[in-house]
CSV table of C-alpha atoms in Angstrom, one decimal:
chain,number,residue,atom,x,y,z
A,1,MET,CA,2.6,21.1,-20.3
A,2,THR,CA,5.7,19.8,-17.7
A,3,LEU,CA,5.2,18.0,-14.9
A,4,GLU,CA,6.5,18.6,-12.2
A,5,PRO,CA,8.2,16.1,-10.0
A,6,PRO,CA,6.6,15.0,-7.2
A,7,PRO,CA,7.3,16.7,-3.4
A,8,ARG,CA,10.7,15.7,-1.6
A,9,PRO,CA,9.2,13.4,1.6
A,10,THR,CA,9.9,14.8,5.1
A,11,ASN,CA,11.7,13.0,9.0
A,12,ASP,CA,8.5,12.8,8.6
A,13,ASP,CA,7.1,11.3,5.9
A,14,PHE,CA,10.2,8.8,5.4
A,15,GLU,CA,9.0,7.3,9.1
A,16,ASP,CA,4.8,7.3,8.0
A,17,LEU,CA,6.2,4.7,5.5
A,18,LEU,CA,8.9,2.4,7.4
A,19,LEU,CA,5.7,2.3,9.7
A,20,SER,CA,2.8,1.7,7.5
A,21,CYS,CA,5.6,-1.6,6.3
A,22,ARG,CA,5.9,-2.5,9.3
A,23,TYR,CA,2.4,-2.7,9.6
A,24,GLY,CA,1.5,-4.2,6.9
A,25,ASP,CA,-0.7,-1.1,5.5
A,26,ILE,CA,-0.7,-1.7,1.8
A,27,ASP,CA,-3.0,1.3,1.6
A,28,ASP,CA,-1.1,3.7,3.2
A,29,VAL,CA,2.1,2.7,1.4
A,30,LYS,CA,0.4,2.5,-2.4
A,31,LEU,CA,-0.8,6.9,-0.8
A,32,TRP,CA,3.1,7.0,-0.2
A,33,VAL,CA,3.9,6.0,-3.5
A,34,THR,CA,1.6,8.0,-5.8
A,35,GLU,CA,2.4,11.4,-3.3
A,36,PHE,CA,6.2,10.9,-2.9
A,37,GLY,CA,6.8,7.9,-6.1
A,38,THR,CA,9.5,5.0,-6.6
A,39,GLU,CA,12.3,6.0,-6.5
A,40,PRO,CA,12.0,7.0,-2.6
A,41,VAL,CA,11.1,3.8,-1.8
A,42,THR,CA,14.3,2.8,-1.8
A,43,SER,CA,17.0,4.6,-0.6
A,44,VAL,CA,14.2,5.1,3.0
A,45,ARG,CA,16.9,3.7,6.2
A,46,ASP,CA,16.0,4.4,10.2
A,47,GLU,CA,18.7,4.7,12.4
A,48,ASN,CA,19.6,1.0,12.4
A,49,GLY,CA,19.2,0.9,8.8
A,50,ASN,CA,15.9,-0.8,8.1
A,51,SER,CA,14.6,-0.4,4.4
A,52,VAL,CA,10.6,-0.8,4.4
A,53,LEU,CA,11.9,-4.5,2.6
A,54,HIS,CA,13.1,-5.0,6.6
A,55,MET,CA,9.6,-3.3,8.2
A,56,THR,CA,7.5,-5.2,5.2
A,57,CYS,CA,9.8,-9.0,5.5
A,58,GLY,CA,9.6,-8.8,9.6
A,59,ASN,CA,6.3,-8.8,10.2
A,60,GLY,CA,5.8,-10.8,7.0
A,61,HIS,CA,3.6,-9.2,5.3
A,62,LEU,CA,3.3,-10.8,2.1
A,63,GLU,CA,0.7,-8.8,0.2
A,64,LEU,CA,2.5,-5.6,1.0
A,65,LEU,CA,5.7,-7.8,0.5
A,66,ASP,CA,4.7,-8.4,-3.7
A,67,TYR,CA,3.3,-4.8,-3.7
A,68,LEU,CA,6.5,-3.8,-2.9
A,69,LEU,CA,8.7,-6.1,-5.3
A,70,THR,CA,7.0,-4.2,-8.2
A,71,ILE,CA,8.1,-1.0,-7.3
A,72,VAL,CA,12.1,-1.6,-5.9
A,73,PRO,CA,15.2,-3.5,-7.4
A,74,PRO,CA,16.0,-6.6,-6.7
A,75,SER,CA,18.6,-5.5,-5.4
A,76,LEU,CA,17.8,-4.0,-2.1
A,77,LEU,CA,16.8,-7.7,-0.9
A,78,SER,CA,20.5,-8.2,-0.6
A,79,VAL,CA,21.0,-5.0,1.8
A,80,PRO,CA,22.3,-5.1,5.0
A,81,ASN,CA,21.0,-3.4,7.9
A,82,ASN,CA,23.8,-2.4,10.6
A,83,ALA,CA,23.5,-5.4,12.1
A,84,LYS,CA,24.5,-6.1,8.6
A,85,SER,CA,21.3,-8.1,8.6
A,86,THR,CA,18.6,-8.5,5.4
A,87,PRO,CA,15.4,-8.4,5.6
A,88,LEU,CA,15.7,-13.0,5.1
A,89,HIS,CA,17.0,-12.7,8.2
A,90,TRP,CA,14.0,-11.0,10.0
A,91,ALA,CA,11.9,-13.0,7.8
A,92,THR,CA,14.1,-16.1,9.4
A,93,THR,CA,14.1,-15.2,12.5
A,94,ASN,CA,10.3,-14.3,13.2
A,95,LYS,CA,9.0,-17.6,11.4
A,96,GLN,CA,7.9,-15.9,8.7
A,97,LEU,CA,8.0,-18.9,6.2
A,98,SER,CA,5.8,-17.4,3.3
A,99,VAL,CA,8.5,-15.1,2.8
A,100,VAL,CA,11.1,-16.3,3.3
A,101,GLN,CA,10.3,-18.7,0.3
A,102,ARG,CA,9.0,-15.3,-1.6
A,103,LEU,CA,12.5,-12.9,-0.4
A,104,VAL,CA,14.2,-15.9,-1.9
A,105,GLU,CA,12.2,-17.2,-5.2
A,106,PHE,CA,12.1,-14.0,-6.2
A,107,PRO,CA,12.9,-13.5,-9.9
A,108,GLY,CA,16.1,-11.8,-10.7
A,109,GLY,CA,16.5,-11.3,-7.7
A,110,PRO,CA,20.1,-12.7,-5.9
A,111,GLY,CA,17.9,-16.4,-5.2
A,112,ALA,CA,20.1,-19.0,-3.0
A,113,ALA,CA,22.5,-16.5,-3.0
A,114,LEU,CA,21.3,-14.7,-0.6
A,115,ILE,CA,20.0,-17.4,2.0
A,116,ASP,CA,24.8,-17.6,2.4
A,117,GLN,CA,24.6,-13.7,3.5
A,118,LYS,CA,26.1,-14.0,6.9
A,119,ASN,CA,24.8,-10.9,9.5
A,120,GLN,CA,27.7,-9.0,11.4
A,121,ALA,CA,26.6,-11.9,14.2
A,122,GLY,CA,28.4,-14.6,11.4
A,123,LEU,CA,25.2,-16.3,10.7
A,124,THR,CA,22.9,-16.9,7.4
A,125,ALA,CA,19.8,-17.2,7.7
A,126,ILE,CA,20.0,-20.7,9.3
A,127,GLY,CA,21.7,-19.8,11.1
A,128,GLU,CA,19.4,-17.4,12.5
A,129,ALA,CA,16.8,-20.3,11.8
A,130,GLU,CA,18.4,-22.1,13.8
A,131,MET,CA,18.3,-19.7,17.0
A,132,GLN,CA,14.9,-19.5,16.6
A,133,GLU,CA,14.7,-23.5,16.4
A,134,TRP,CA,12.5,-23.3,13.7
A,135,GLU,CA,12.9,-26.2,12.4
A,136,GLU,CA,10.5,-25.7,9.3
A,137,GLY,CA,12.1,-22.9,8.1
A,138,ALA,CA,16.5,-24.5,8.0
A,139,LYS,CA,14.7,-27.7,6.5
A,140,TRP,CA,13.5,-25.2,3.6
A,141,LEU,CA,16.2,-22.5,3.7
A,142,VAL,CA,18.9,-25.4,3.0
A,143,GLU,CA,17.1,-27.6,0.5
A,144,LYS,CA,17.4,-23.8,-2.1
A,145,MET,CA,21.4,-23.2,-0.8
A,146,SER,CA,23.5,-23.4,-2.8
A,147,LEU,CA,26.3,-25.5,-2.5
A,148,ASP,CA,30.0,-26.0,-3.8
A,149,THR,CA,30.5,-29.8,-3.5
A,150,GLY,CA,33.0,-29.4,-6.5
A,151,GLY,CA,31.6,-31.2,-8.8
A,152,GLY,CA,30.4,-33.4,-6.1
A,153,LYS,CA,27.5,-35.0,-7.7
A,154,GLU,CA,26.2,-38.8,-8.7
A,155,GLU,CA,26.2,-40.1,-12.2
A,156,ASP,CA,22.2,-40.0,-10.9
A,157,GLY,CA,23.4,-35.6,-11.5
A,158,ALA,CA,21.8,-35.8,-8.2
A,159,GLU,CA,23.7,-34.1,-5.4
A,160,GLU,CA,26.1,-35.7,-3.1
A,161,LEU,CA,24.6,-34.2,0.5
A,162,PRO,CA,26.9,-34.4,4.1
A,163,GLU,CA,24.8,-37.5,6.1
A,164,GLY,CA,23.4,-35.2,9.9
A,165,ASP,CA,20.8,-32.7,10.3
A,166,VAL,CA,20.2,-29.0,9.6
A,167,ASP,CA,22.8,-28.6,10.7
A,168,GLY,CA,26.0,-31.1,9.3
A,169,ALA,CA,25.6,-32.9,12.8
A,170,LYS,CA,25.7,-36.3,12.4
A,171,GLY,CA,23.2,-38.2,13.7
C-alpha cells in the first residue's frame, strides 16, 4: 500500500493559513498541517512577502510560535518580507517581548545576529523598539546583541560598553 502525498494547497488554503496565524488560531493551523503537511508552511507568503512567522510574531501569539518553530526550519526566522523586515522586526514594532525573546533565543536559530538585521528603512529591531518608544524591548535587545568590539573585554572578562542610553547617546 503506497501513501498518497498530501494535496497541494490552493491560494485560498494559503490565505486561510496566514489568517489563522494572524489571529493565533493554533487548532486551525494544526488541522491545516494535518491536511497539507509541513513543507508548504515554510513557503507560504502574502502579497507583501509576509510568512507565517511574521503574522504570528507581529500579533504576539507565543503558543502558536512555539508550535511553528517545531515544523519550520530555523532559517525562516531571518527571512525578510518585501520591506526587508523580519518576524523580529514585527514583534518589536508591536512590543511583543516574550515573542522577541523566543526568536532571539531559539536554539539553532540565528540568535543575536537576528538583532542586527536591517529592514528597508535601515532599522534593526533595536531601532524599531526605539521608534515605538519601547524601552523595555530596546534594553533587552541591547543586552543580547553581539558587539564586535575587536577584543574589547576587560581583564575580568566583562565587555566594555559605551556609556549612554540604548541609542548610544551620552547622558
